[in-house]
Coordinates of N, CA, C and O in Angstrom, one line a residue:
Y1 N 0.8 -1.2 0.0 CA 0.0 0.0 0.0 C 0.9 1.2 0.0 O 2.0 1.2 0.5
T2 N 0.3 2.3 -0.5 CA 1.1 3.6 -0.5 C 1.2 4.1 0.9 O 0.3 3.9 1.7
T3 N 2.3 4.7 1.2 CA 2.6 5.3 2.5 C 1.5 6.3 2.9 O 1.0 6.2 4.0
D4 N 1.2 7.2 2.0 CA 0.2 8.2 2.4 C -1.2 7.6 2.8 O -1.8 8.0 3.7
S5 N -1.6 6.5 2.1 CA -2.9 5.9 2.4 C -2.8 5.1 3.7 O -3.9 4.8 4.3
M6 N -1.6 4.7 4.2 CA -1.5 3.9 5.4 C -1.4 4.8 6.6 O -1.6 4.3 7.7
K7 N -1.0 6.0 6.5 CA -0.7 6.9 7.7 C -1.8 6.9 8.7 O -1.6 6.8 9.9
A8 N -3.0 7.2 8.2 CA -4.2 7.4 9.2 C -4.5 6.1 9.9 O -4.8 6.0 11.1
L9 N -4.4 5.0 9.1 CA -4.7 3.6 9.7 C -3.6 3.3 10.7 O -3.9 2.8 11.8
V10 N -2.4 3.5 10.4 CA -1.3 3.2 11.3 C -1.4 4.1 12.6 O -1.2 3.6 13.7
E11 N -1.7 5.4 12.4 CA -1.8 6.3 13.6 C -2.9 5.8 14.5 O -2.8 5.8 15.7
M12 N -4.1 5.4 13.9 CA -5.2 4.9 14.7 C -4.8 3.6 15.5 O -5.0 3.5 16.6
Y13 N -4.1 2.7 14.7 CA -3.7 1.4 15.3 C -2.7 1.7 16.5 O -2.9 1.1 17.6
E14 N -1.8 2.5 16.3 CA -0.8 2.8 17.3 C -1.4 3.4 18.5 O -0.9 3.2 19.6
G15 N -2.5 4.1 18.4 CA -3.2 4.7 19.5 C -3.8 3.7 20.4 O -4.2 4.0 21.6
V16 N -4.1 2.5 19.9 CA -4.8 1.5 20.7 C -4.0 0.2 20.9 O -4.4 -0.7 21.7
Q17 N -3.0 -0.1 20.1 CA -2.3 -1.4 20.1 C -1.7 -1.8 21.5 O -1.6 -3.0 21.8
D18 N -1.4 -0.9 22.3 CA -0.9 -1.3 23.6 C -1.9 -1.1 24.8 O -1.5 -1.2 25.9
K19 N -3.1 -0.9 24.4 CA -4.2 -0.8 25.4 C -4.9 -2.2 25.6 O -5.3 -2.8 24.6
S20 N -4.9 -2.7 26.8 CA -5.5 -4.0 27.0 C -6.6 -3.9 28.1 O -6.3 -3.2 29.2
F21 N -7.7 -4.5 27.9 CA -8.7 -4.5 29.0 C -8.8 -5.9 29.7 O -9.6 -6.1 30.5
S22 N -7.8 -6.8 29.4 CA -7.9 -8.1 29.9 C -7.8 -8.2 31.4 O -8.3 -9.1 32.1
A23 N -7.1 -7.2 32.0 CA -7.0 -7.2 33.5 C -8.2 -6.6 34.2 O -8.4 -6.8 35.4
S24 N -9.1 -6.0 33.4 CA -10.3 -5.4 34.0 C -11.4 -6.5 34.2 O -11.7 -7.3 33.3
K25 N -12.0 -6.6 35.4 CA -13.0 -7.5 35.6 C -14.4 -6.9 35.1 O -15.2 -7.6 34.7
V26 N -14.5 -5.6 35.2 CA -15.7 -4.9 34.8 C -15.2 -3.8 33.9 O -14.5 -2.9 34.3
L27 N -15.8 -3.7 32.7 CA -15.4 -2.6 31.7 C -16.4 -1.5 32.0 O -17.6 -1.7 32.2
K28 N -15.8 -0.3 31.9 CA -16.7 0.9 31.9 C -17.3 1.1 30.6 O -16.8 0.7 29.5
Q29 N -18.5 1.7 30.5 CA -19.2 1.9 29.3 C -18.3 2.7 28.3 O -18.3 2.5 27.1
T30 N -17.6 3.7 28.9 CA -16.8 4.5 28.0 C -15.7 3.7 27.3 O -15.3 4.0 26.2
D31 N -15.1 2.7 28.0 CA -14.1 1.8 27.4 C -14.8 1.0 26.2 O -14.2 0.8 25.2
V32 N -16.0 0.5 26.5 CA -16.7 -0.3 25.4 C -17.0 0.7 24.2 O -16.8 0.3 23.1
D33 N -17.5 1.9 24.5 CA -17.8 2.8 23.4 C -16.6 3.2 22.6 O -16.6 3.3 21.4
T34 N -15.4 3.4 23.3 CA -14.2 3.8 22.7 C -13.7 2.6 21.8 O -13.3 2.8 20.7
A35 N -13.8 1.4 22.3 CA -13.3 0.2 21.6 C -14.2 0.1 20.3 O -13.7 -0.2 19.2
K36 N -15.5 0.2 20.4 CA -16.4 0.1 19.2 C -16.0 1.2 18.2 O -16.0 1.0 17.0
A37 N -15.8 2.4 18.7 CA -15.5 3.6 17.8 C -14.2 3.3 17.1 O -14.1 3.6 15.9
K38 N -13.2 2.8 17.8 CA -11.9 2.5 17.2 C -12.0 1.4 16.1 O -11.4 1.5 15.1
L39 N -12.8 0.4 16.4 CA -13.0 -0.7 15.4 C -13.7 -0.2 14.2 O -13.3 -0.5 13.1
E40 N -14.7 0.7 14.3 CA -15.4 1.3 13.2 C -14.4 2.2 12.4 O -14.4 2.1 11.2
E41 N -13.6 2.9 13.1 CA -12.6 3.8 12.4 C -11.6 2.9 11.6 O -11.3 3.2 10.5
Y42 N -11.1 1.8 12.2 CA -10.2 0.9 11.6 C -10.8 0.4 10.3 O -10.2 0.3 9.2
Q43 N -12.1 -0.1 10.4 CA -12.7 -0.7 9.2 C -12.9 0.3 8.1 O -12.7 0.0 6.9
K44 N -13.2 1.5 8.5 CA -13.4 2.6 7.5 C -12.0 2.9 6.8 O -11.9 3.0 5.6
L45 N -11.0 3.1 7.6 CA -9.6 3.4 7.1 C -9.1 2.2 6.3 O -8.3 2.5 5.3
E46 N -9.4 1.0 6.6 CA -8.9 -0.1 5.9 C -9.4 -0.1 4.4 O -8.7 -0.4 3.5
K47 N -10.6 0.3 4.3 CA -11.2 0.4 2.9 C -10.6 1.5 2.1 O -10.7 1.5 0.9
E48 N -9.9 2.5 2.7 CA -9.3 3.6 2.0 C -7.9 3.4 1.6 O -7.2 4.2 1.0
L49 N -7.3 2.2 1.9 CA -5.9 1.9 1.5 C -5.8 1.8 0.0 O -6.7 1.4 -0.7
V50 N -4.7 2.3 -0.5 CA -4.4 2.4 -1.9 C -3.3 1.4 -2.2 O -2.2 1.6 -1.7
K51 N -3.5 0.5 -3.1 CA -2.5 -0.5 -3.5 C -1.3 0.3 -4.2 O -1.6 1.2 -5.0
A52 N -0.1 -0.1 -3.8 CA 1.0 0.5 -4.4 C 1.3 0.0 -5.8 O 1.0 -1.2 -6.0
S53 N 1.9 0.8 -6.6 CA 2.4 0.3 -7.9 C 3.9 0.4 -7.9 O 4.5 1.0 -7.1
A54 N 4.5 -0.2 -9.0 CA 5.9 -0.2 -9.1 C 6.5 1.2 -9.2 O 7.7 1.5 -9.0
S55 N 5.7 2.2 -9.7 CA 6.2 3.6 -9.9 C 6.1 4.4 -8.6 O 6.6 5.6 -8.6
D56 N 5.4 3.9 -7.6 CA 5.3 4.7 -6.3 C 6.7 4.8 -5.6 O 7.4 3.8 -5.5
A57 N 7.0 6.0 -5.2 CA 8.3 6.2 -4.5 C 8.2 5.9 -3.0 O 9.3 5.5 -2.4
T58 N 7.1 6.0 -2.4 CA 6.9 5.7 -1.0 C 5.9 4.6 -0.8 O 4.7 4.8 -1.2
V59 N 6.3 3.5 -0.3 CA 5.5 2.3 -0.1 C 5.6 1.8 1.3 O 6.7 1.6 1.8
G60 N 4.4 1.6 1.9 CA 4.4 1.0 3.3 C 4.9 1.9 4.3 O 5.1 3.1 4.1
I61 N 5.1 1.3 5.5 CA 5.6 2.1 6.7 C 6.8 1.3 7.3 O 6.6 0.1 7.6
N62 N 7.9 1.9 7.4 CA 9.0 1.3 8.0 C 8.8 1.1 9.5 O 8.3 2.1 10.2
E63 N 9.1 0.0 10.1 CA 8.8 -0.3 11.5 C 9.4 0.8 12.4 O 8.8 1.2 13.4
S64 N 10.6 1.3 12.1 CA 11.2 2.3 13.0 C 10.5 3.6 13.0 O 10.6 4.4 13.9
A65 N 9.6 3.8 12.0 CA 8.8 5.0 11.9 C 7.7 5.0 13.0 O 7.0 6.0 13.2
L66 N 7.5 3.9 13.6 CA 6.4 3.8 14.6 C 6.9 4.2 16.0 O 6.1 4.2 17.0
A67 N 8.2 4.5 16.2 CA 8.7 4.9 17.5 C 7.9 6.1 18.0 O 7.8 7.1 17.3
R68 N 7.5 6.1 19.3 CA 6.7 7.2 19.8 C 7.4 7.8 21.0 O 6.8 8.6 21.7
S69 N 8.7 7.6 21.2 CA 9.4 8.1 22.3 C 9.7 9.6 22.1 O 10.2 10.0 21.0
A70 N 9.5 10.4 23.1 CA 9.8 11.8 23.0 C 11.2 12.1 22.9 O 11.6 13.2 22.3
N71 N 12.1 11.3 23.4 CA 13.5 11.6 23.3 C 14.2 11.0 22.0 O 15.4 11.1 21.8
K72 N 13.5 10.4 21.1 CA 14.0 10.0 19.9 C 13.8 11.1 18.9 O 12.7 11.6 18.7
G73 N 14.9 11.5 18.2 CA 14.8 12.6 17.3 C 13.9 12.2 16.1 O 13.8 11.1 15.7
Q74 N 13.2 13.2 15.6 CA 12.3 13.1 14.5 C 12.5 14.2 13.5 O 13.0 15.2 13.8
G75 N 12.2 13.9 12.2 CA 12.3 14.8 11.2 C 11.5 14.4 10.0 O 10.9 13.3 9.9
T76 N 11.5 15.2 8.9 CA 10.7 15.0 7.7 C 11.6 14.7 6.5 O 12.5 15.4 6.3
F77 N 11.3 13.6 5.9 CA 11.9 13.2 4.6 C 11.0 13.7 3.5 O 9.8 13.5 3.5
E78 N 11.7 14.2 2.4 CA 10.9 14.7 1.3 C 11.7 14.2 0.0 O 12.9 14.4 -0.1
I79 N 11.0 13.6 -0.9 CA 11.6 13.2 -2.2 C 11.6 14.4 -3.1 O 10.6 14.9 -3.5
L80 N 12.8 14.9 -3.4 CA 13.0 16.1 -4.2 C 12.9 15.8 -5.7 O 12.4 16.6 -6.5
S81 N 13.4 14.6 -6.1 CA 13.4 14.2 -7.5 C 13.4 12.7 -7.6 O 13.9 12.0 -6.7
K82 N 12.8 12.2 -8.7 CA 12.7 10.8 -8.9 C 13.0 10.7 -10.4 O 12.2 11.1 -11.3
T83 N 14.1 10.0 -10.7 CA 14.6 9.9 -12.1 C 14.6 8.4 -12.5 O 15.2 7.6 -11.8
A84 N 14.0 8.1 -13.6 CA 14.0 6.7 -14.1 C 15.4 6.4 -14.6 O 16.0 7.2 -15.3
V85 N 16.0 5.3 -14.1 CA 17.3 4.8 -14.5 C 17.1 3.3 -14.9 O 16.0 2.7 -14.6
E86 N 18.0 2.7 -15.5 CA 17.9 1.3 -15.9 C 17.6 0.4 -14.7 O 18.4 0.4 -13.8
G87 N 16.5 -0.2 -14.7 CA 16.1 -1.1 -13.6 C 15.5 -0.5 -12.4 O 15.3 -1.2 -11.4
G88 N 15.2 0.8 -12.5 CA 14.5 1.4 -11.3 C 14.5 2.9 -11.4 O 14.4 3.5 -12.4
Y89 N 14.7 3.5 -10.2 CA 14.6 5.0 -10.1 C 15.8 5.5 -9.2 O 16.2 4.8 -8.3
E90 N 16.2 6.7 -9.5 CA 17.2 7.3 -8.6 C 16.5 8.4 -7.9 O 15.8 9.2 -8.5
L91 N 16.6 8.4 -6.6 CA 15.9 9.4 -5.8 C 16.8 10.4 -5.2 O 17.9 10.1 -4.7
T92 N 16.4 11.7 -5.1 CA 17.1 12.7 -4.3 C 16.2 13.0 -3.1 O 15.0 13.4 -3.3
I93 N 16.7 12.7 -1.9 CA 15.9 12.8 -0.7 C 16.4 13.9 0.2 O 17.6 14.0 0.5
K94 N 15.5 14.7 0.7 CA 15.9 15.8 1.6 C 15.3 15.5 3.0 O 14.2 15.1 3.2
F95 N 16.2 15.6 4.1 CA 15.7 15.5 5.4 C 15.7 16.8 6.1 O 16.7 17.5 6.0
T96 N 14.6 17.1 6.8 CA 14.5 18.4 7.6 C 14.4 18.0 9.0 O 13.5 17.3 9.4
N97 N 15.4 18.5 9.8 CA 15.4 18.2 11.3 C 14.4 19.2 12.0 O 14.8 20.2 12.5
D98 N 13.1 18.8 11.9 CA 12.1 19.7 12.4 C 11.2 19.1 13.5 O 10.2 19.7 13.9
A99 N 11.6 18.0 14.1 CA 10.9 17.3 15.2 C 9.5 16.9 14.8 O 8.7 16.6 15.6
M100 N 9.3 16.7 13.5 CA 8.0 16.2 13.0 C 8.1 14.7 12.7 O 8.9 14.3 12.0
H101 N 7.2 14.0 13.4 CA 7.2 12.5 13.3 C 6.6 12.2 11.9 O 5.6 12.8 11.5
P102 N 7.0 11.2 11.2 CA 6.5 10.9 9.9 C 5.0 10.4 9.9 O 4.3 10.5 8.9
I103 N 4.6 9.9 11.0 CA 3.2 9.4 11.1 C 2.3 10.4 11.9 O 1.2 10.8 11.5
F104 N 2.8 10.8 13.1 CA 2.0 11.5 14.1 C 2.2 13.0 14.1 O 1.4 13.7 14.8
G105 N 3.1 13.6 13.3 CA 3.3 15.0 13.2 C 4.1 15.5 14.4 O 5.0 14.8 14.9
E106 N 3.7 16.7 15.0 CA 4.5 17.2 16.1 C 4.3 16.6 17.4 O 5.1 16.8 18.3
S107 N 3.2 15.8 17.6 CA 3.0 15.2 18.9 C 2.1 14.0 18.7 O 1.5 13.8 17.6
Y108 N 2.0 13.2 19.7 CA 1.2 11.9 19.7 C 0.3 11.9 20.9 O 0.8 12.2 22.0
T109 N -1.0 11.7 20.7 CA -1.9 11.6 21.8 C -2.1 10.2 22.2 O -2.5 9.3 21.5
N110 N -1.7 9.9 23.5 CA -1.8 8.5 24.0 C -3.2 8.2 24.3 O -4.1 9.0 24.4
Y111 N -3.5 6.9 24.4 CA -4.9 6.4 24.7 C -5.5 7.1 25.9 O -6.7 7.4 25.9
D112 N -4.7 7.4 26.9 CA -5.2 8.0 28.1 C -5.4 9.5 28.0 O -5.7 10.2 28.9
G113 N -5.1 10.0 26.8 CA -5.3 11.5 26.6 C -4.0 12.3 26.8 O -4.0 13.5 26.4
T114 N -2.9 11.7 27.4 CA -1.7 12.5 27.5 C -1.0 12.7 26.2 O -1.2 11.9 25.3
E115 N -0.2 13.7 26.1 CA 0.4 14.1 24.8 C 1.9 13.9 24.9 O 2.5 14.3 25.9
T116 N 2.5 13.3 23.9 CA 3.9 13.2 23.8 C 4.4 14.1 22.6 O 4.0 13.9 21.5
K117 N 5.3 15.1 22.9 CA 5.8 15.9 21.9 C 7.2 15.4 21.5 O 7.9 14.9 22.3
F118 N 7.5 15.5 20.2 CA 8.7 14.9 19.7 C 9.8 16.0 19.6 O 9.5 17.2 19.7
S119 N 11.1 15.6 19.5 CA 12.2 16.5 19.5 C 13.0 16.3 18.3 O 12.9 15.3 17.5
K120 N 13.9 17.3 18.0 CA 14.8 17.3 16.9 C 15.9 16.3 17.2 O 16.2 16.0 18.3
F121 N 16.7 15.9 16.1 CA 17.9 15.2 16.3 C 18.9 16.2 16.9 O 19.0 17.4 16.5
G122 N 19.8 15.7 17.7 CA 20.9 16.6 18.3 C 22.1 16.8 17.4 O 22.9 17.6 17.7
G123 N 22.2 16.1 16.4 CA 23.4 16.2 15.5 C 23.4 15.0 14.6 O 22.5 14.1 14.5
T124 N 24.5 14.8 13.8 CA 24.5 13.7 12.8 C 25.5 12.6 13.2 O 25.9 11.8 12.4
A125 N 26.1 12.7 14.4 CA 27.1 11.7 14.8 C 26.7 10.3 14.6 O 27.5 9.5 14.1
D126 N 25.5 9.9 14.9 CA 25.0 8.6 14.7 C 23.9 8.5 13.6 O 23.2 7.5 13.6
A127 N 23.9 9.5 12.8 CA 22.8 9.5 11.8 C 23.0 8.5 10.7 O 24.1 8.2 10.2
K128 N 21.9 7.9 10.3 CA 21.9 6.9 9.2 C 20.6 7.1 8.5 O 19.6 7.4 9.1
M129 N 20.6 6.8 7.2 CA 19.4 6.8 6.4 C 19.3 5.5 5.6 O 20.3 5.1 5.0
Y130 N 18.2 4.8 5.8 CA 18.0 3.5 5.0 C 16.9 3.7 4.0 O 15.9 4.4 4.4
V131 N 17.0 3.2 2.9 CA 16.0 3.2 1.8 C 15.7 1.8 1.4 O 16.6 1.1 0.9
D132 N 14.5 1.3 1.7 CA 14.1 0.0 1.2 C 13.8 0.1 -0.3 O 13.0 0.9 -0.7
A133 N 14.3 -0.8 -1.1 CA 14.1 -0.8 -2.5 C 13.3 -2.1 -2.9 O 13.5 -3.1 -2.3
Y134 N 12.5 -2.0 -4.0 CA 11.6 -3.0 -4.4 C 11.7 -3.3 -5.9 O 11.9 -2.3 -6.6
D135 N 11.5 -4.5 -6.3 CA 11.4 -4.8 -7.7 C 10.0 -4.5 -8.3 O 9.2 -4.0 -7.5
S136 N 9.8 -4.7 -9.5 CA 8.5 -4.3 -10.2 C 7.3 -5.0 -9.6 O 6.2 -4.6 -9.7
S137 N 7.5 -6.2 -8.9 CA 6.4 -6.8 -8.2 C 6.3 -6.5 -6.7 O 5.7 -7.1 -6.0
L138 N 7.1 -5.4 -6.3 CA 7.1 -4.9 -5.0 C 7.8 -5.9 -4.0 O 7.5 -5.9 -2.8
G139 N 8.6 -6.8 -4.5 CA 9.4 -7.6 -3.7 C 10.7 -6.9 -3.2 O 11.3 -6.2 -4.1
A140 N 11.1 -7.0 -2.0 CA 12.3 -6.3 -1.5 C 13.5 -6.8 -2.2 O 13.7 -8.0 -2.3
I141 N 14.4 -5.9 -2.6 CA 15.6 -6.3 -3.3 C 16.9 -5.8 -2.7 O 17.9 -6.4 -2.8
S142 N 16.8 -4.7 -1.9 CA 18.1 -4.2 -1.3 C 17.7 -3.2 -0.2 O 16.6 -2.7 -0.2
R143 N 18.7 -2.9 0.6 CA 18.5 -1.8 1.5 C 19.7 -0.9 1.5 O 20.6 -1.0 2.4
P144 N 19.8 0.0 0.5 CA 20.9 0.9 0.5 C 20.9 1.9 1.7 O 19.8 2.2 2.2
S145 N 22.0 2.3 2.1 CA 22.1 3.2 3.3 C 23.1 4.3 3.0 O 24.0 4.2 2.2
A146 N 23.0 5.3 3.8 CA 23.9 6.4 3.7 C 24.4 6.8 5.2 O 23.5 6.9 6.0
S147 N 25.6 6.9 5.4 CA 26.1 7.2 6.8 C 26.2 8.7 6.9 O 26.1 9.5 5.9
N148 N 26.5 9.2 8.1 CA 26.6 10.6 8.3 C 27.7 11.3 7.5 O 27.6 12.5 7.2
A149 N 28.7 10.5 7.1 CA 29.8 11.1 6.3 C 29.3 11.6 4.9 O 29.9 12.4 4.3
S150 N 28.2 11.0 4.4 CA 27.7 11.4 3.1 C 26.6 12.4 3.1 O 26.1 12.8 2.1
F151 N 26.2 12.9 4.3 CA 25.2 13.9 4.4 C 25.8 15.2 4.1 O 26.9 15.6 4.5
E152 N 25.0 16.0 3.4 CA 25.5 17.4 3.0 C 24.5 18.4 3.5 O 23.3 18.2 3.3
A153 N 24.9 19.5 4.1 CA 24.0 20.6 4.5 C 23.6 21.3 3.2 O 24.4 21.5 2.3
L154 N 22.3 21.6 3.1 CA 21.8 22.4 2.0 C 22.3 23.8 2.1 O 22.5 24.3 3.2
E155 N 22.3 24.6 1.0 CA 22.7 26.0 1.0 C 21.8 26.7 2.0 O 20.6 26.6 2.1
G156 N 22.5 27.6 2.8 CA 21.8 28.4 3.8 C 21.8 27.7 5.2 O 21.4 28.4 6.2
N157 N 22.2 26.5 5.3 CA 22.2 25.8 6.6 C 23.7 25.9 7.1 O 24.6 25.7 6.4
T158 N 23.8 26.0 8.4 CA 25.1 26.2 9.0 C 25.6 24.8 9.6 O 26.8 24.7 10.0
S159 N 24.8 23.9 9.7 CA 25.2 22.6 10.2 C 24.5 21.5 9.5 O 23.5 21.7 8.9
K160 N 25.1 20.3 9.6 CA 24.4 19.1 8.9 C 23.3 18.6 9.7 O 23.2 18.7 10.9

């Protein structure tokens, strides 16, 4: 599925996946109502998923994008260009260190209503970028990566 079509479904799932009522002997009506509403929302969002094609540049959700910790740096990736080359595409990807989570945005609302705000990366010392690549039938073929040594600051930026 395309990444954009999965975001709302993944956000909704992450909001309930670690909530369990199994320890409760008696459920409150609000818990039952919330669970029913979340199930209805899931079923609606599932119908809105868009199958990915071989030409889509963003497919699926990487497991590491589900991290909800406030102390894990977050930022935004943007595909600046996509050029067809023999056997695939060459992408130019820009990362902005803006504390925006790829799924949840600037913050995440936990099931209990508390909010987790995300932070920027503190630097590039341990920075890495992984790109999952797929063949024309969307089978995984490689995982190219770039280390911090290959990151370049864009014009107008004073640090990487």
